[in-house]
Amino acid sequence: MKTYRSHWLVCAGTGCVSCGAFALKEALESEVRRRGLESEVQVVPTGCNGFCEKGPILTVLPEGIFYQRLKVEDVPTLVEEHLIKGRPVRRLMYIPPDGTAPVPKMADIAFFKHQRLVVLRNRGRIDPEKIDEAIAYDGYEALGRALTAMTPEDILAEITVAGLRGRGGAGFPTGKKWAAARLAAGTPKYIVCNGDEGDPGAFMDRSVLEADPHAVLEGMIIGAKAIGASRGFLYIRNEYPLAIQRMELAIRQARAYGLLGPDILGSGFDFEAEIVRGAGAFVSGEETALLASIEGQRAMPRQRPPYPAQQGLWGKPTVINNVETWANVPAIIRRGSAWFAALGTETSKGTKIFSLVGKINNTGLVEVPMGIRLREIIYEIGGGIPGGRDFKAVQIGGPSGGCIPKALIDLPVDYESLTQAGAMMGSGGMIVLDEDTCMVDIALYFLRFTMEESCGKCSPCRVGTRQMAQILARISEGEGTEADLERLETLAQTIRQGSLCGLGQTAPNPVLSTLRYFRDEYLAHIVDRSCPACVCKKLTAFFIEPEKCVGCLLCLKACPVKAISGERRRVHVIDQAACIQCGACFNVCPAKVQAVSKLTGPKKRALAIPEAPAERP
Amino acid sequence: MNITINGRSLVVAGRPTILEAARAAGFAVPSLCDHRALLPYGACRICLVEIKGRRGFAPACSTPFEEGMEVITESPALAALRRGILELILAEHPSSCLVCTEKTSCDDFKSTIRKTGEVTGCVHCPANGRCELQRVVDMVGLERVPYPARRRDGEIVRTDPFIDRDNSLCILCGRCARICREVRGASVLTFVDRGSETLIGTAFGRTLLDSGCQFCGACVDVCPTGSLAERAARPEPLPDRRTRAICPFCSLGCTLDVHSRAGRLLYTVPSEQGPVNEGQGCVRGRFAVRSALTGGRRILRPHLRQEGELAPVSWEEALGRAAELLKALPGPSSAWVGSGQSSLEDLYLMGKWGSAIGAGACSVASPSSSAAILDQEGVSLDFRLEEIAAARTIVLVGIDPVVSHPLAWLEVRKAIEAGARLLSVGSLPQTAGRSISHALAPRPGFEAAVLVGMIRSILEAGVPKEVAAKPGFKDFQRSLGEAGDPPDPAIPPEAIAAFASELTARGPALLLVGGDFFLPSARPETTAALLNLALAAQARLVPLAGSSNGRGWLAVRRAFGTEDRPPAEIVQGIRSGRLRALFLAGRAFDLAGTRPEVLIGLSSHWNEALLQADVVFPACTVLETPGRFINVEGRWQSGDETLPPPGESKPGWWATAALAREMGCEGFSFASAEEVAEEARQRMAGGGSPPDAPAPRFLPLPRFGTPTATDSGHPFLLKVVPPPDLFGGRDLAENLPGLGKIRRASAVWMNPQDAAAAGIADGDAVLVATASVEVRAEARLHPSVPRRVLRASARASLVAGVEPARVAKVS
């Protein structure tokens, strides 16, 4: 095998690609060619590193130097300095949020340092489009063992003892699910990979599929052997073209290597996998809806039981797990259940991938051991809250999850603790909220999401979410009453108890958890008719403080509705009747001036704006 | 299985759902989306119950009972939850009347104010009094809805025949979409959009008509609210009476629930208790009965031609005069015309009368009906519809069951769902073309040749012993060499061979035979080819009779040895003077400009021929007199007396018997329809196929006739067939514009390739011309129509038959 002096690993996850990673890679290659260094330097496109906000990302091995936010123009300098002269370019390195010196090595960056990579172990180091590279890093080793040295019972036992739980939401023990499917009557049996990741701000599964498609495939084949299936489907949402493309390639390559298809590795075991593209509905991620969609029907959930493990695709026993769960399987088989069970907590084993987004310095994808404290994720990995603002809450678990307040920042992240705190593991979305976030607004946002994405089948979810959203909208406009809070709680109960599927049953969570921890904020909206975070438009006014205004005309020009009057070097004034609370003035007012302020409650009313512009004649 | 419901221990058989078991045990559990004809769905969530040992609540409709399970259907928690859910449902349904405190007294003052376009509450709603939501509200006990009412946007959709769709009343239980897909296999109605914007609609918002809807009305009948309603019944008040009738239109014999008020028919609904249809029906039984039976001009009194004018007289006078006129002529110069849609009693006494006077001719059912032809050849017609569902290969022979026999189609669909293959041979445009795996479309005149080609292919693959041992096989084999069957120029032999091997691939096939194969006239080679094919392929031959009492007529015909002649022969007989008297009983008949010396009519409605009659007797319809009908399977069925006979109309059998007695015939004293039926039953040996009929035998093939040739001026063959919906000799679609739209009665069907060559697009206006007539029509394209063939249904200007023709687009 050919060896190179230096490996330049260009992150080619969707995030980096959208910032120009492919152009960067081409520029690097041509620069290397131009200098005649092809035989010494290898440029490798890799899967997502998770630090998407800093893309495009380049890691140089063997030194382990991490470059970020690269542009094509940086390439000649980079090659000249780093490769030829051996002087890493400090200018292009990562600088921590505290503004101290750049950190040259990836391993020393806080974002990476605290992570524990099991599922994402190959991210950023292999070319996901080359099966040989996956194999070089022990890919398909577990499959070999499972097919040649293990019985289905052995595999089931390993997965069960490892304590692996579903990473898609509810955390059902994977071993138990597989055992049920193995015992269920009916043939053929099917394996399904749920890659219909739809939570706002979540991209864990996309990243796994893009970075290490073979791990997912390998997990599925092992699962197939365990339950006695010979056909599998990967349901990947159509909005993930790169993931689909890489998985298609992986399937082709695995087939060419005899790792997929008839008589895998000469073991006599047959398995075929194919990709089904999702049609773009959030609810398709619900397992029974997903199965209906594969069958060619409208993605609508059906009542369970029977569970898919008993009656799934076309009424046959089917194991459906999400991408991350499948990707855990080869690691467990390869390194043993004891190794896996040693990671995490008593009830939650292994690691979990989270997408860390929102008001946080280091936005990105992180894989951490179960049981890690929220504080560690937010402050150490995430680098804290930007702009010196205060941390307020973190929304965990997507639209079905809940908000965990600052008081619980030392909560260990595992299935039970999160559920107890009113959130849920979900598929691993983690949205950090700072003090400028209105919790009523957040609850309304997530509720509108579930309202729009409800399949429309069962009445509590279809109608109930709409009614809750209407009440919340009323509260956010200062028109709520205290009875509305009670009504919200009763409605939430009806929806939770009455809904058919997980989407409906958990839809009230964002409201319930914010009511639980931020009831005073609701009351502020209702009683004081004020929005403490100054987010809800009807309760907020923008005001130019005359003593601060320098009369620079910036806000006047930025106002889309020409609600600001004034002349150069004269104090500007906002016509409150015309203002639409878009915040453009607030944003353009120079940082050293900060003349625009947001007012709410009595202060807003003191501006004597004609409230609730007359709609009535 | 031992189970417990609300503390009561029960033992149940099978594995019922909680809802089924609870209701069977007398516990009332409210539900909305559940329906007996449909798979459990679990959407409305009103039927939630508690199961001991399980967290949360489970829907009773979609949870099967398990051994030892303990269920609670009533508890404070359940009551609160159900109320909460119902409040939500009602937030999106006009409900002012549901929760009105005055609703009990309001009932007394309800009238027909449902004509209002927008429904705001129960009294305006077409489903008022039948609404399941009203029942559930009563069960759950709701006093108020704590949410602002939301009315879904959009007006009532009235763009389609028969059905009004009002989304503002819809509770999205999905019954309509489910029955359309699960039971009817049509998937016309479906859910569109999602979340709180979810609606019931069609793909791309097309009309039902353009979505392939057959207007069976099943969606209307399962709708628990007034969201889907029959337009004609919409403004009607509630019925005060429900009776049963056998649908008079086709041979399947669906049972209909007839809803009437004060002796007036309001609407008919396929009966859930119908042994044949179990709640299903088709556009005719659902929407056409009222118009066909109670519309038009009824004959209310006997009429007699006096001084050239028909004038009402008494029954005695009319009967006396008719007998006098008929007796004056010798029996053989009299002929009679009947209808295969008349009751068995009517047909039996007509047959008996004809036999008693030695009538010279009669014409009843279409003599070319497949059942009549095969009955004559000794093929047993008895079968059960379930046999179709159990078949693994089904061949449609000149039949489009979706249109002509919808209930049989439902069985075909079940077979397909279970993995059966559907094949088709014939030139019909197949409505369910997508379900057909192999199709052969012989050119008119080549049907028999194609079948013979299949027989050759089957026999070449080897002759099983059982086949060779069948009577007549040797003679048939010999005739096969001499038949001179002309090969269809458009069908290569390989296609025929492939079809034949599909036909025999999965054990005995079932051949569903319709009339189209034998149209315009039954050629002996077609009959022989079909029978021989069934024997050679060891297939089951199931001819589907066309008319509702076609089987009854066959039994009557056999009992009296009567020969059924085509209408043209009757006309010819009158013209030649051989036939001098004609008795028209229950069927509109085209006299084609002739007039026999004596013309007697017996009918419920006036028609053109009757206006020329000497005597006219007013007859009851099937809704007024319960008659017996033998359906396509051989099942005897009869309905209830539903409506009072209008005027002085009498049952047809009564009039025939009275006339016969008046003429001095013996054996016509009957006090009731039962007496007639009893005599018929004895005389016809039950009405089934004769038990002593010889086993079907191979028929030697006759010399093949020459198919109709085309010429350069008329390069197409025009095949004109009777319209699919005949009643009493008239086309239903003529009186029912909605049906006309569905059937596209004025369409000429052609192959898309021919159309492309002629620059004709689907829906274009075209001119079809034969040597004698020119007709304007709407072109419709279908790939199952053979090349260079046009198909049209018979209308005034077109006469059933096959003729060379040309077609061109007109602007």
Short mmCIF file of C-alpha atoms in Angstrom, two decimals, chain A residues 176-361:
data_model
loop_
_atom_site.label_atom_id
_atom_site.label_comp_id
_atom_site.label_asym_id
_atom_site.label_seq_id
_atom_site.Cartn_x
_atom_site.Cartn_y
_atom_site.Cartn_z
CA LYS A 176 -35.66 -7.07 23.56
CA LYS A 177 -37.00 -5.76 20.27
CA TRP A 178 -34.83 -8.13 18.26
CA ALA A 179 -35.74 -11.09 20.43
CA ALA A 180 -39.45 -10.37 19.90
CA ALA A 181 -38.95 -10.26 16.14
CA ARG A 182 -36.91 -13.43 16.20
CA LEU A 183 -39.64 -15.26 18.12
CA ALA A 184 -42.54 -13.77 16.12
CA ALA A 185 -44.32 -16.07 13.72
CA GLY A 186 -44.29 -15.19 10.04
CA THR A 187 -41.79 -15.08 7.22
CA PRO A 188 -40.08 -13.35 5.60
CA LYS A 189 -38.83 -10.96 8.25
CA TYR A 190 -37.49 -7.52 7.54
CA ILE A 191 -34.88 -5.11 8.82
CA VAL A 192 -35.49 -1.40 8.54
CA CYS A 193 -33.19 1.51 9.20
CA ASN A 194 -35.03 4.67 10.16
CA GLY A 195 -33.15 7.54 8.57
CA ASP A 196 -36.07 9.94 8.45
CA GLU A 197 -34.54 12.43 10.82
CA GLY A 198 -36.85 15.41 11.00
CA ASP A 199 -36.43 17.24 14.31
CA PRO A 200 -35.67 20.90 13.75
CA GLY A 201 -31.95 21.45 14.21
CA ALA A 202 -31.04 17.77 14.38
CA PHE A 203 -28.60 16.14 11.99
CA MET A 204 -27.08 13.23 13.86
CA ASP A 205 -28.29 10.55 11.51
CA ARG A 206 -27.33 12.47 8.43
CA SER A 207 -23.85 12.81 9.80
CA VAL A 208 -23.52 9.11 10.59
CA LEU A 209 -24.82 8.13 7.16
CA GLU A 210 -22.44 10.54 5.48
CA ALA A 211 -19.41 9.73 7.59
CA ASP A 212 -19.61 5.98 7.99
CA PRO A 213 -22.34 4.36 5.91
CA HIS A 214 -20.71 0.97 6.19
CA ALA A 215 -21.15 0.90 9.96
CA VAL A 216 -24.91 1.26 9.50
CA LEU A 217 -25.01 -1.38 6.82
CA GLU A 218 -22.89 -3.74 8.88
CA GLY A 219 -25.19 -3.27 11.88
CA MET A 220 -28.20 -4.09 9.76
CA ILE A 221 -26.69 -7.28 8.39
CA ILE A 222 -25.79 -8.41 11.90
CA GLY A 223 -29.35 -7.60 13.02
CA ALA A 224 -30.70 -9.54 10.06
CA LYS A 225 -28.69 -12.56 11.05
CA ALA A 226 -29.96 -12.24 14.63
CA ILE A 227 -33.66 -12.20 13.71
CA GLY A 228 -33.52 -14.29 10.55
CA ALA A 229 -34.26 -11.62 7.97
CA SER A 230 -32.90 -11.53 4.46
CA ARG A 231 -34.11 -8.19 3.24
CA GLY A 232 -33.69 -4.72 4.60
CA PHE A 233 -34.71 -1.18 3.80
CA LEU A 234 -32.98 2.08 4.57
CA TYR A 235 -35.59 4.80 4.73
CA ILE A 236 -33.64 8.02 4.26
CA ARG A 237 -35.30 11.36 3.91
CA ASN A 238 -35.01 12.81 0.47
CA GLU A 239 -33.61 16.06 1.86
CA TYR A 240 -30.34 14.18 2.50
CA PRO A 241 -29.00 13.73 -1.02
CA LEU A 242 -25.41 13.29 0.07
CA ALA A 243 -26.34 10.65 2.64
CA ILE A 244 -28.39 8.80 0.03
CA GLN A 245 -25.61 9.01 -2.51
CA ARG A 246 -23.00 7.69 -0.07
CA MET A 247 -25.26 4.92 1.13
CA GLU A 248 -26.02 3.88 -2.43
CA LEU A 249 -22.32 3.72 -3.07
CA ALA A 250 -21.72 1.79 0.14
CA ILE A 251 -24.36 -0.77 -0.82
CA ARG A 252 -22.80 -1.21 -4.26
CA GLN A 253 -19.33 -1.61 -2.81
CA ALA A 254 -20.45 -4.02 -0.11
CA ARG A 255 -22.21 -6.08 -2.73
CA ALA A 256 -19.11 -6.14 -4.91
CA TYR A 257 -17.08 -7.37 -1.95
CA GLY A 258 -19.57 -10.12 -1.14
CA LEU A 259 -20.57 -8.40 2.09
CA LEU A 260 -24.12 -7.99 0.89
CA GLY A 261 -26.21 -10.24 -1.28
CA PRO A 262 -26.29 -14.03 -1.41
CA ASP A 263 -23.99 -16.16 0.73
CA ILE A 264 -22.21 -13.34 2.58
CA LEU A 265 -18.58 -14.21 3.34
CA GLY A 266 -19.30 -17.76 2.31
CA SER A 267 -21.41 -18.23 5.44
CA GLY A 268 -24.54 -19.21 3.56
CA PHE A 269 -26.36 -16.17 4.94
CA ASP A 270 -28.17 -13.95 2.42
CA PHE A 271 -29.11 -10.34 2.88
CA GLU A 272 -30.17 -7.61 0.51
CA ALA A 273 -30.59 -3.95 1.39
CA GLU A 274 -32.20 -1.16 -0.55
CA ILE A 275 -32.81 2.53 -0.04
CA VAL A 276 -36.29 4.03 0.14
CA ARG A 277 -36.41 7.80 -0.12
CA GLY A 278 -38.66 9.51 2.38
CA ALA A 279 -41.36 11.74 1.04
CA GLY A 280 -40.73 14.64 3.37
CA ALA A 281 -43.17 14.33 6.24
CA PHE A 282 -41.91 14.58 9.80
CA VAL A 283 -44.34 11.89 10.91
CA SER A 284 -42.67 9.39 8.56
CA GLY A 285 -40.12 9.01 11.32
CA GLU A 286 -42.78 7.34 13.47
CA GLU A 287 -42.10 3.67 12.94
CA THR A 288 -45.53 2.49 11.84
CA ALA A 289 -45.92 5.50 9.55
CA LEU A 290 -42.52 4.81 8.10
CA LEU A 291 -43.50 1.21 7.37
CA ALA A 292 -46.71 2.40 5.69
CA SER A 293 -44.62 4.75 3.59
CA ILE A 294 -42.31 1.93 2.49
CA GLU A 295 -45.41 -0.04 1.54
CA GLY A 296 -46.37 2.83 -0.73
CA GLN A 297 -49.11 4.27 1.44
CA ARG A 298 -49.56 7.67 3.00
CA ALA A 299 -47.30 7.92 6.03
CA MET A 300 -49.85 7.61 8.80
CA PRO A 301 -49.15 5.77 12.03
CA ARG A 302 -51.31 2.89 13.13
CA GLN A 303 -52.23 1.65 16.55
CA ARG A 304 -49.67 -0.46 18.40
CA PRO A 305 -49.79 -3.26 19.46
CA PRO A 306 -49.19 -5.17 17.31
CA TYR A 307 -45.66 -3.80 17.29
CA PRO A 308 -43.61 -3.95 14.12
CA ALA A 309 -41.55 -6.71 15.68
CA GLN A 310 -44.75 -8.78 15.58
CA GLN A 311 -46.45 -7.37 12.50
CA GLY A 312 -44.47 -4.83 10.55
CA LEU A 313 -43.81 -4.42 6.86
CA TRP A 314 -46.55 -6.13 4.90
CA GLY A 315 -47.70 -7.66 8.16
CA LYS A 316 -44.42 -9.51 8.72
CA PRO A 317 -42.11 -9.29 11.74
CA THR A 318 -39.88 -6.30 11.25
CA VAL A 319 -37.10 -4.77 13.30
CA ILE A 320 -36.91 -1.05 12.85
CA ASN A 321 -34.09 0.90 14.50
CA ASN A 322 -32.69 4.29 13.78
CA VAL A 323 -29.39 5.03 12.10
CA GLU A 324 -27.43 5.63 15.30
CA THR A 325 -28.69 2.41 16.89
CA TRP A 326 -27.60 0.35 13.90
CA ALA A 327 -24.21 2.06 13.85
CA ASN A 328 -23.66 1.02 17.48
CA VAL A 329 -24.14 -2.66 16.70
CA PRO A 330 -20.79 -3.45 14.98
CA ALA A 331 -18.87 -1.78 17.81
CA ILE A 332 -20.65 -3.92 20.41
CA ILE A 333 -20.00 -7.13 18.52
CA ARG A 334 -16.41 -6.21 17.81
CA ARG A 335 -15.42 -5.01 21.25
CA GLY A 336 -17.83 -6.99 23.35
CA SER A 337 -20.88 -6.21 25.41
CA ALA A 338 -18.83 -5.71 28.58
CA TRP A 339 -16.83 -2.92 26.99
CA PHE A 340 -20.01 -1.21 25.81
CA ALA A 341 -21.84 -1.65 29.08
CA ALA A 342 -18.95 -0.04 30.88
CA LEU A 343 -19.75 3.20 29.09
CA GLY A 344 -22.58 5.33 30.41
CA THR A 345 -24.86 4.87 33.40
CA GLU A 346 -26.72 2.03 35.05
CA THR A 347 -29.71 2.25 32.74
CA SER A 348 -28.29 4.12 29.77
CA LYS A 349 -25.28 2.51 28.18
CA GLY A 350 -22.87 3.68 25.58
CA THR A 351 -22.68 7.10 24.03
CA LYS A 352 -25.18 9.44 22.48
CA ILE A 353 -24.79 11.91 19.68
CA PHE A 354 -26.28 15.33 20.18
CA SER A 355 -26.61 18.19 17.81
CA LEU A 356 -25.68 21.20 19.86
CA VAL A 357 -27.30 24.28 18.41
CA GLY A 358 -28.87 27.56 19.39
CA LYS A 359 -27.24 30.19 21.55
CA ILE A 360 -23.96 28.43 22.04
CA ASN A 361 -20.43 29.21 21.00
#
